[in-house]
């Protein structure tokens, strides 16, 4: 089944304890992206990647790191999490990017992160 | 910069029509529409490119007026399954996507 998977689905952690949220897709997509969703703010893009070893900042990259060593995986790293990073995080992927008429983004199920 | 979506919320009865809007102060290359049901991930509806095109998904259609930097989503003969939050995402020439805050749609029997 074609899908985007994220792990963990729920995470409660403490300020300053490094964490990684994994994202994997099995559709051979080149484009992958991370979003955070907060009540009343909608979805905001954190980072995106056009292909292996190619990553770029979205609108809210501060406090986050990403890497794209393999095409299928795009982990989100919080080196020193803070309470303002408490949010619902979504990973998404599309075949080539966002430019074409068929560039559908498929979203993962989401990771609910709480930083105490 | 986030596009502005209006109205914030719409309540309509099954079978009624509604229009929700997405506008930007910046020139747009494309507009992407997604629907999210409570507790679920956003699901793609359609992409509209420059050229003033219209598209449809079931009885949901959309238009994109690039001169006004505005897109409208038309919910026709609404069904209970149309309930959810609709997000527009705007692309301005790179591969970044800026989403609006969403339009909450509630369809009641």
Coordinates of N, CA and C in Angstrom, one line a residue:
Chain A
X1 N 0.8 -1.2 0.0 CA 0.0 0.0 0.0 C 0.9 1.2 0.0
X2 N 0.6 2.2 -0.9 CA 1.3 3.4 -1.0 C 1.0 4.3 0.2
X3 N 2.1 4.7 0.9 CA 1.8 5.4 2.1 C 3.0 6.2 2.6
X4 N 2.8 7.2 3.5 CA 3.8 7.9 4.2 C 3.6 7.5 5.7
X5 N 4.7 7.0 6.3 CA 4.6 6.6 7.7 C 5.4 7.5 8.6
X6 N 5.0 7.8 9.8 CA 5.7 8.6 10.8 C 5.8 7.8 12.1
X7 N 6.9 8.0 12.8 CA 7.1 7.4 14.1 C 7.9 8.3 15.0
X8 N 7.5 8.5 16.2 CA 6.3 7.9 16.8 C 5.1 8.7 16.5
X9 N 3.9 8.2 16.8 CA 2.7 8.9 16.6 C 2.4 9.9 17.7
X10 N 2.9 9.5 18.9 CA 2.7 10.4 20.1 C 4.0 10.4 20.9
X11 N 4.4 11.6 21.4 CA 5.6 11.7 22.1 C 5.5 12.8 23.1
X12 N 5.8 12.5 24.4 CA 5.9 13.5 25.4 C 7.4 13.5 25.9
X13 N 8.0 14.6 25.9 CA 9.4 14.7 26.3 C 9.6 15.9 27.1
X14 N 10.9 16.2 27.5 CA 11.2 17.3 28.4 C 12.1 18.3 27.6
X15 N 12.1 19.5 28.1 CA 12.9 20.5 27.4 C 14.4 20.1 27.3
X16 N 14.9 20.3 26.2 CA 16.4 20.0 26.0 C 16.8 18.6 25.6
X17 N 15.9 17.7 25.6 CA 16.2 16.3 25.3 C 16.0 16.0 23.8
X18 N 17.1 15.8 23.2 CA 17.1 15.7 21.7 C 16.2 14.5 21.3
X19 N 15.5 14.8 20.2 CA 14.6 13.8 19.7 C 14.5 13.8 18.1
X20 N 14.2 12.7 17.6 CA 14.0 12.5 16.1 C 12.7 11.9 15.8
X21 N 12.0 12.5 14.9 CA 10.7 12.0 14.4 C 11.0 11.5 13.0
X22 N 10.7 10.2 12.7 CA 11.1 9.6 11.4 C 9.9 9.7 10.5
X23 N 10.2 9.8 9.2 CA 9.2 9.8 8.1 C 9.8 9.0 7.0
X24 N 8.9 8.1 6.5 CA 9.3 7.3 5.4 C 8.2 7.1 4.4
X25 N 8.5 7.1 3.1 CA 7.5 6.9 2.1 C 7.9 5.8 1.1
X26 N 7.0 5.1 0.6 CA 7.3 3.9 -0.3 C 6.8 4.1 -1.7
X27 N 6.7 5.4 -2.1 CA 6.2 5.7 -3.4 C 7.3 6.2 -4.4
X28 N 8.5 6.2 -4.0 CA 9.6 6.7 -4.8 C 9.5 8.2 -5.1
X29 N 8.9 8.9 -4.2 CA 8.8 10.3 -4.4 C 10.1 11.1 -4.2
X30 N 10.3 12.1 -5.0 CA 11.5 12.9 -4.8 C 11.3 14.0 -3.8
X31 N 10.1 14.6 -3.7 CA 9.8 15.7 -2.8 C 9.3 15.2 -1.5
X32 N 9.9 15.7 -0.4 CA 9.3 15.5 0.9 C 9.4 16.8 1.7
X33 N 8.4 16.8 2.7 CA 8.3 18.1 3.4 C 7.8 17.8 4.8
X34 N 8.1 18.7 5.8 CA 7.6 18.7 7.1 C 6.8 19.9 7.4
X35 N 5.6 19.7 8.1 CA 4.7 20.8 8.5 C 4.4 20.7 10.0
X36 N 4.2 21.8 10.6 CA 3.6 21.7 11.9 C 2.2 22.4 11.9
X37 N 1.3 21.9 12.7 CA 0.0 22.4 12.8 C -0.4 22.8 14.2
X38 N -0.7 24.0 14.4 CA -1.1 24.6 15.7 C -2.5 25.2 15.6
X39 N -3.3 25.1 16.6 CA -4.7 25.6 16.6 C -4.7 27.1 16.2
X40 N -5.5 27.4 15.2 CA -5.7 28.7 14.8 C -4.6 29.2 13.9
X41 N -3.6 28.4 13.6 CA -2.5 28.9 12.7 C -2.4 28.1 11.4
X42 N -3.2 27.1 11.3 CA -3.1 26.3 10.1 C -1.8 25.4 10.0
X43 N -1.4 25.1 8.8 CA -0.2 24.3 8.6 C 0.9 25.2 8.2
X44 N 2.1 25.0 8.8 CA 3.2 25.9 8.4 C 4.4 25.0 8.1
X45 N 5.0 25.3 7.0 CA 6.1 24.4 6.4 C 7.4 24.7 7.2
X46 N 8.0 23.6 7.6 CA 9.3 23.7 8.4 C 10.5 23.6 7.5
X47 N 10.6 22.5 6.8 CA 11.7 22.2 5.8 C 11.1 21.4 4.7
X48 N 11.8 21.4 3.5 CA 11.4 20.5 2.5 C 12.7 20.0 1.8
X49 N 12.5 19.0 1.0 CA 13.6 18.4 0.3 C 13.2 18.0 -1.1
X50 N 14.0 18.5 -2.1 CA 13.6 18.2 -3.5 C 14.2 16.8 -3.9
X51 N 15.2 16.3 -3.2 CA 15.8 15.0 -3.6 C 16.9 14.7 -2.5
X52 N 17.6 13.6 -2.7 CA 18.6 13.2 -1.7 C 19.6 14.3 -1.6
X53 N 20.0 14.6 -0.4 CA 21.0 15.6 -0.1 C 20.6 17.0 -0.5
X54 N 19.4 17.3 -0.9 CA 18.9 18.6 -1.2 C 17.8 19.0 -0.3
X55 N 18.1 19.9 0.7 CA 17.0 20.4 1.6 C 17.0 21.9 1.6
X56 N 15.8 22.4 2.0 CA 15.7 23.9 2.1 C 14.7 24.3 3.1
X57 N 14.9 25.5 3.6 CA 14.0 26.0 4.7 C 12.6 26.3 4.2
X58 N 11.6 26.1 5.1 CA 10.3 26.5 4.9 C 10.1 27.8 5.6
X59 N 8.9 28.1 6.1 CA 8.6 29.3 6.8 C 9.0 29.3 8.3
X60 N 9.1 28.2 8.9 CA 9.4 28.1 10.3 C 10.5 27.1 10.7
X61 N 11.7 27.3 10.2 CA 12.7 26.3 10.3 C 13.5 26.4 11.7
X62 N 13.3 27.5 12.4 CA 14.1 27.7 13.6 C 13.9 26.6 14.6
X63 N 15.0 26.0 15.1 CA 14.9 24.9 16.2 C 14.8 23.5 15.6
X64 N 14.8 23.4 14.3 CA 14.6 22.1 13.6 C 15.8 21.8 12.7
X65 N 16.1 20.6 12.5 CA 17.1 20.1 11.5 C 16.4 19.0 10.7
X66 N 16.9 18.8 9.5 CA 16.5 17.6 8.7 C 17.7 17.1 8.0
X67 N 17.5 15.9 7.5 CA 18.5 15.3 6.6 C 17.8 14.4 5.6
X68 N 18.4 14.2 4.4 CA 17.8 13.4 3.4 C 19.0 12.6 2.8
X69 N 19.3 11.5 3.5 CA 20.4 10.6 3.0 C 19.9 9.5 2.1
X70 N 18.6 9.2 2.2 CA 18.0 8.2 1.3 C 16.7 8.8 0.8
X71 N 16.4 8.4 -0.4 CA 15.2 9.0 -1.0 C 13.9 8.7 -0.2
X72 N 13.8 7.6 0.5 CA 12.5 7.3 1.1 C 12.4 7.9 2.5
X73 N 13.5 8.3 3.1 CA 13.4 8.8 4.5 C 13.8 10.3 4.7
X74 N 13.0 10.9 5.6 CA 13.3 12.4 5.8 C 13.0 12.7 7.3
X75 N 13.9 12.4 8.1 CA 13.7 12.6 9.6 C 13.8 14.0 10.0
X76 N 13.0 14.4 11.0 CA 13.0 15.7 11.6 C 13.6 15.6 12.9
X77 N 14.6 16.5 13.2 CA 15.4 16.4 14.4 C 15.2 17.7 15.2
X78 N 14.9 17.5 16.5 CA 14.9 18.6 17.4 C 16.0 18.5 18.4
X79 N 17.0 19.3 18.2 CA 18.3 19.1 19.0 C 18.1 19.5 20.4
X80 N 17.3 20.5 20.7 CA 17.0 20.9 22.0 C 15.6 21.5 22.1
X81 N 14.6 20.5 22.2 CA 13.2 20.9 22.1 C 12.8 21.9 23.2
X82 N 11.9 22.8 22.9 CA 11.4 23.7 23.9 C 9.8 23.6 23.9
X83 N 9.2 24.1 24.9 CA 7.7 24.0 25.0 C 7.0 24.6 23.8
X84 N 7.6 25.6 23.1 CA 6.9 26.2 22.0 C 6.9 25.4 20.7
X85 N 7.6 24.2 20.9 CA 7.6 23.3 19.8 C 6.6 22.2 20.0
X86 N 5.8 22.3 21.0 CA 4.6 21.4 21.2 C 3.7 21.6 20.1
X87 N 3.4 20.6 19.3 CA 2.6 20.8 18.1 C 2.2 19.4 17.5
X88 N 1.4 19.5 16.5 CA 1.1 18.3 15.6 C 2.0 18.4 14.4
X89 N 2.8 17.4 14.1 CA 3.7 17.4 13.0 C 3.3 16.5 11.9
X90 N 3.3 17.0 10.7 CA 3.0 16.1 9.5 C 4.1 16.1 8.5
X91 N 4.4 14.9 8.1 CA 5.3 14.7 7.0 C 4.5 14.5 5.7
X92 N 5.0 15.0 4.6 CA 4.3 14.8 3.3 C 5.3 14.5 2.2
X93 N 4.8 13.9 1.1 CA 5.7 13.7 0.0 C 4.9 13.8 -1.3
X94 N 5.6 14.2 -2.4 CA 4.9 14.2 -3.7 C 6.0 13.7 -4.7
X95 N 5.5 13.4 -5.9 CA 6.4 12.7 -6.9 C 7.6 13.6 -7.3
X96 N 7.3 14.8 -7.7 CA 8.5 15.6 -8.2 C 8.6 17.0 -7.4
X97 N 7.5 17.5 -6.9 CA 7.6 18.8 -6.2 C 6.2 19.3 -6.1
X98 N 6.0 20.6 -6.3 CA 4.7 21.3 -6.2 C 4.3 22.0 -7.4
X99 N 5.1 21.9 -8.5 CA 4.9 22.8 -9.6 C 3.9 22.3 -10.6
X100 N 3.7 21.0 -10.7 CA 2.9 20.5 -11.8 C 1.5 20.3 -11.4
X101 N 0.6 20.0 -12.4 CA -0.8 19.9 -12.2 C -1.2 18.6 -11.4
X102 N -0.2 17.6 -11.4 CA -0.5 16.4 -10.7 C 0.4 16.2 -9.5
X103 N 1.0 17.3 -9.0 CA 1.9 17.2 -7.8 C 1.1 17.2 -6.5
X104 N 0.4 16.0 -6.3 CA -0.3 15.8 -5.1 C 0.6 15.5 -4.0
X105 N 0.4 16.2 -2.8 CA 1.1 15.8 -1.6 C 0.3 14.8 -0.8
X106 N 1.0 13.7 -0.4 CA 0.4 12.7 0.4 C 1.0 12.9 1.8
X107 N 0.1 13.0 2.8 CA 0.5 13.3 4.2 C 0.5 12.0 5.0
X108 N 1.5 12.0 5.9 CA 1.5 11.0 6.9 C 0.5 11.2 8.0
X109 N 0.3 10.3 8.9 CA -0.8 10.3 9.9 C -0.6 11.4 11.0
X110 N 0.6 11.9 11.1 CA 0.9 12.9 12.1 C 1.6 12.4 13.3
X111 N 2.3 13.3 14.0 CA 3.0 13.0 15.2 C 2.7 14.1 16.2
X112 N 2.0 13.7 17.3 CA 1.7 14.7 18.3 C 2.8 14.8 19.3
X113 N 3.4 15.9 19.4 CA 4.6 16.1 20.3 C 4.2 17.1 21.4
X114 N 4.5 16.7 22.6 CA 4.4 17.6 23.8 C 5.8 17.7 24.4
X115 N 6.2 19.0 24.6 CA 7.5 19.2 25.3 C 7.2 19.9 26.6
X116 N 7.6 19.3 27.7 CA 7.3 19.8 29.0 C 8.4 20.7 29.5
Chain B
X1 N 4.5 34.0 3.4 CA 3.4 34.8 3.9 C 2.1 34.0 3.7
X2 N 1.3 33.8 4.8 CA 0.1 33.0 4.7 C -1.0 33.6 3.9
X3 N -1.7 32.9 3.1 CA -2.9 33.4 2.4 C -4.0 33.6 3.4
X4 N -4.9 34.4 3.1 CA -6.1 34.7 4.0 C -7.3 33.9 3.5
X5 N -7.9 33.1 4.3 CA -9.0 32.3 4.0 C -10.3 32.9 4.6
X6 N -11.4 32.9 3.9 CA -12.6 33.4 4.4 C -13.8 32.7 3.8
X7 N -14.9 32.6 4.5 CA -15.1 32.9 5.9 C -14.4 31.9 6.8
X8 N -14.2 32.2 8.1 CA -13.6 31.3 9.0 C -14.3 30.0 9.1
X9 N -15.7 30.1 9.2 CA -16.5 28.9 9.4 C -17.8 29.1 8.6
X10 N -18.3 27.9 8.2 CA -19.5 27.9 7.4 C -20.4 26.7 8.0
X11 N -21.6 27.0 8.2 CA -22.6 25.9 8.6 C -23.6 25.9 7.5
X12 N -23.8 24.7 6.9 CA -24.9 24.6 5.9 C -25.6 23.3 6.0
X13 N -26.8 23.2 5.5 CA -27.6 22.0 5.5 C -27.2 21.2 4.3
X14 N -27.4 19.9 4.4 CA -27.2 19.0 3.3 C -27.9 19.5 2.1
X15 N -27.2 19.5 0.9 CA -27.9 20.0 -0.3 C -27.6 21.4 -0.6
X16 N -27.2 22.2 0.3 CA -27.0 23.6 0.1 C -25.6 23.8 -0.5
X17 N -25.4 25.0 -1.1 CA -24.1 25.4 -1.7 C -23.4 26.4 -0.8
X18 N -22.1 26.4 -1.0 CA -21.2 27.4 -0.2 C -20.0 27.7 -1.1
X19 N -19.5 28.9 -0.8 CA -18.2 29.3 -1.5 C -17.2 29.7 -0.4
X20 N -16.0 29.2 -0.5 CA -15.0 29.7 0.5 C -13.8 30.2 -0.4
X21 N -13.1 31.2 0.2 CA -12.2 32.0 -0.6 C -10.8 31.9 0.0
X22 N -9.8 32.1 -0.8 CA -8.4 32.1 -0.4 C -7.7 33.3 -1.2
X23 N -7.1 34.2 -0.5 CA -6.5 35.3 -1.2 C -5.1 35.6 -0.7
X24 N -4.3 36.1 -1.6 CA -2.9 36.4 -1.2 C -2.5 37.8 -1.7
X25 N -1.6 38.4 -1.0 CA -1.1 39.8 -1.4 C 0.1 39.6 -2.3
X26 N 0.5 38.4 -2.5 CA 1.7 38.2 -3.4 C 1.2 37.5 -4.7
X27 N 2.0 37.6 -5.7 CA 1.7 36.9 -7.0 C 1.9 35.4 -6.8
X28 N 0.9 34.7 -7.3 CA 0.9 33.2 -7.1 C 1.2 32.5 -8.4
X29 N 1.8 31.3 -8.3 CA 2.0 30.4 -9.4 C 0.9 29.3 -9.4
X30 N 0.5 28.9 -8.2 CA -0.5 27.9 -8.1 C -1.2 27.9 -6.8
X31 N -2.4 27.3 -6.7 CA -3.1 27.2 -5.5 C -3.5 25.8 -5.3
X32 N -3.2 25.3 -4.1 CA -3.5 23.9 -3.7 C -4.6 23.8 -2.7
X33 N -5.6 22.9 -2.9 CA -6.6 22.8 -1.9 C -6.6 21.4 -1.2
X34 N -6.7 21.4 0.1 CA -6.7 20.2 0.9 C -7.9 20.2 1.8
X35 N -8.4 19.1 2.2 CA -9.5 19.0 3.2 C -9.0 18.1 4.4
X36 N -9.2 18.5 5.6 CA -8.8 17.7 6.8 C -10.0 17.5 7.7
X37 N -10.2 16.2 7.9 CA -11.3 15.9 8.9 C -10.7 15.7 10.3
X38 N -11.5 15.9 11.3 CA -11.0 16.0 12.6 C -10.2 14.7 13.0
X39 N -9.0 14.9 13.5 CA -8.1 13.8 13.9 C -7.4 13.1 12.8
X40 N -7.5 13.6 11.6 CA -6.9 12.9 10.4 C -5.9 13.9 9.7
X41 N -5.2 13.3 8.8 CA -4.2 14.1 8.0 C -5.0 14.8 6.9
X42 N -4.4 15.9 6.4 CA -5.0 16.6 5.2 C -5.0 15.7 4.0
X43 N -6.0 15.8 3.2 CA -6.2 15.0 2.0 C -6.3 16.0 0.8
X44 N -5.5 15.7 -0.2 CA -5.5 16.5 -1.4 C -6.8 16.5 -2.1
X45 N -7.2 17.8 -2.6 CA -8.4 17.9 -3.4 C -8.0 18.3 -4.9
X46 N -7.3 19.4 -5.0 CA -6.9 19.8 -6.4 C -5.9 20.9 -6.4
X47 N -5.2 21.0 -7.5 CA -4.2 22.1 -7.8 C -4.7 22.9 -8.9
X48 N -4.6 24.2 -8.8 CA -5.0 25.1 -9.8 C -3.7 25.9 -10.2
X49 N -3.5 25.9 -11.5 CA -2.3 26.6 -12.0 C -2.7 28.0 -12.6
X50 N -1.7 28.8 -12.9 CA -1.9 30.1 -13.5 C -2.6 29.8 -14.9
X51 N -3.5 30.8 -15.2 CA -4.3 30.6 -16.4 C -5.8 30.7 -16.2
X52 N -6.1 30.9 -14.9 CA -7.5 31.1 -14.6 C -8.4 29.8 -14.8
X53 N -7.7 28.7 -14.5 CA -8.5 27.5 -14.8 C -9.5 27.1 -13.7
X54 N -10.4 26.2 -14.0 CA -11.3 25.7 -13.0 C -11.1 24.2 -13.0
X55 N -11.4 23.6 -11.8 CA -11.3 22.2 -11.7 C -12.4 21.7 -10.8
X56 N -12.5 20.4 -10.9 CA -13.6 19.8 -10.1 C -13.2 18.5 -9.4
X57 N -13.7 18.2 -8.2 CA -13.5 17.0 -7.5 C -14.8 16.6 -6.9
X58 N -15.5 15.6 -7.4 CA -16.8 15.2 -7.0 C -17.7 16.4 -7.3
X59 N -18.4 17.0 -6.4 CA -19.2 18.2 -6.7 C -18.5 19.4 -6.0
X60 N -17.2 19.3 -5.9 CA -16.5 20.4 -5.4 C -15.6 21.0 -6.5
X61 N -15.7 22.2 -6.8 CA -15.0 22.8 -7.9 C -14.2 24.0 -7.4
X62 N -13.3 24.5 -8.1 CA -12.5 25.7 -7.7 C -12.1 26.5 -8.9
X63 N -11.8 27.7 -8.7 CA -11.3 28.6 -9.7 C -10.1 29.4 -9.2
X64 N -9.3 29.9 -10.1 CA -8.1 30.6 -9.7 C -8.0 31.9 -10.5
X65 N -8.1 33.0 -9.9 CA -8.0 34.3 -10.6 C -6.6 34.8 -10.3
X66 N -5.6 34.7 -11.2 CA -4.3 35.1 -10.9 C -4.1 36.6 -10.9
X67 N -5.0 37.3 -11.6 CA -4.9 38.8 -11.5 C -5.2 39.3 -10.1
X68 N -6.2 38.7 -9.5 CA -6.6 39.1 -8.2 C -5.9 38.3 -7.1
X69 N -5.1 37.3 -7.5 CA -4.4 36.4 -6.6 C -5.4 35.8 -5.6
X70 N -6.4 35.2 -6.2 CA -7.5 34.7 -5.4 C -8.0 33.4 -6.0
X71 N -8.3 32.5 -5.1 CA -9.0 31.2 -5.5 C -10.3 31.1 -4.7
X72 N -11.2 30.5 -5.3 CA -12.5 30.2 -4.6 C -12.8 28.7 -4.8
X73 N -13.3 28.1 -3.7 CA -13.7 26.7 -3.7 C -15.3 26.7 -3.6
X74 N -15.9 25.9 -4.5 CA -17.4 25.9 -4.5 C -17.8 24.5 -4.1
X75 N -18.6 24.5 -3.0 CA -19.2 23.2 -2.6 C -20.7 23.2 -3.0
X76 N -21.0 22.3 -4.0 CA -22.3 22.3 -4.6 C -23.1 21.1 -4.1
X77 N -24.3 21.4 -3.8 CA -25.2 20.3 -3.3 C -24.5 19.5 -2.2
X78 N -24.1 20.2 -1.1 CA -23.2 19.6 -0.1 C -23.7 18.3 0.5
X79 N -22.8 17.5 0.8 CA -23.1 16.2 1.5 C -22.4 16.2 2.9
X80 N -22.9 15.3 3.7 CA -22.4 15.3 5.1 C -20.9 15.0 5.1
X81 N -20.4 14.3 4.1 CA -19.0 14.0 4.0 C -18.1 15.2 3.6
X82 N -18.7 16.3 3.3 CA -18.0 17.5 3.0 C -17.5 18.2 4.2
X83 N -18.0 17.9 5.4 CA -17.6 18.5 6.6 C -16.1 18.3 6.9
X84 N -15.5 19.4 7.4 CA -14.1 19.3 7.6 C -13.5 20.7 7.5
X85 N -12.2 20.8 7.6 CA -11.5 22.1 7.5 C -10.8 22.1 6.1
X86 N -11.0 23.1 5.4 CA -10.4 23.2 4.0 C -9.3 24.2 4.1
X87 N -8.1 23.8 3.6 CA -6.9 24.6 3.6 C -6.5 24.9 2.2
X88 N -6.2 26.1 1.9 CA -5.6 26.5 0.7 C -4.1 26.7 0.9
X89 N -3.3 26.2 0.0 CA -1.8 26.4 0.0 C -1.4 27.2 -1.2
X90 N -0.6 28.2 -1.1 CA -0.2 29.0 -2.2 C 1.3 28.8 -2.5
X91 N 1.6 28.7 -3.7 CA 3.0 28.6 -4.1 C 3.4 29.8 -4.9
X92 N 4.6 30.3 -4.6 CA 5.0 31.6 -5.2 C 6.3 31.5 -6.1
X93 N 6.5 30.3 -6.7 CA 7.6 30.2 -7.7 C 8.7 29.3 -7.2
X94 N 8.7 28.9 -6.0 CA 9.7 27.9 -5.6 C 8.9 26.7 -5.1
X95 N 9.5 25.9 -4.3 CA 8.7 24.7 -3.9 C 8.3 24.8 -2.4
X96 N 8.1 26.0 -2.0 CA 7.6 26.2 -0.7 C 6.1 26.4 -0.8
X97 N 5.3 25.9 0.2 CA 3.9 26.0 0.2 C 3.4 26.7 1.4
X98 N 2.7 27.8 1.3 CA 2.2 28.6 2.5 C 0.7 28.3 2.6
X99 N 0.3 27.7 3.7 CA -1.1 27.4 3.9 C -1.8 28.5 4.7
X100 N -3.1 28.7 4.4 CA -3.9 29.6 5.2 C -4.3 28.9 6.5
X101 N -5.1 29.6 7.3 CA -5.5 29.1 8.6 C -6.7 28.1 8.5
X102 N -7.3 28.1 7.3 CA -8.4 27.1 7.1 C -9.8 27.7 7.2
X103 N -10.7 27.0 6.5 CA -12.1 27.3 6.6 C -12.8 26.1 7.1
X104 N -13.5 26.2 8.3 CA -14.2 25.1 8.9 C -15.6 25.0 8.3
X105 N -15.9 23.8 7.7 CA -17.2 23.6 7.1 C -17.9 22.5 7.8
X106 N -19.1 22.8 8.2 CA -20.0 21.9 8.9 C -21.3 21.7 8.1
X107 N -21.5 20.5 7.7 CA -22.7 20.2 7.0 C -23.7 19.4 7.9
X108 N -24.9 19.9 8.1 CA -25.8 19.2 9.0 C -27.0 18.6 8.2
X109 N -27.6 17.6 8.7 CA -28.7 16.9 8.0 C -29.9 17.8 7.8

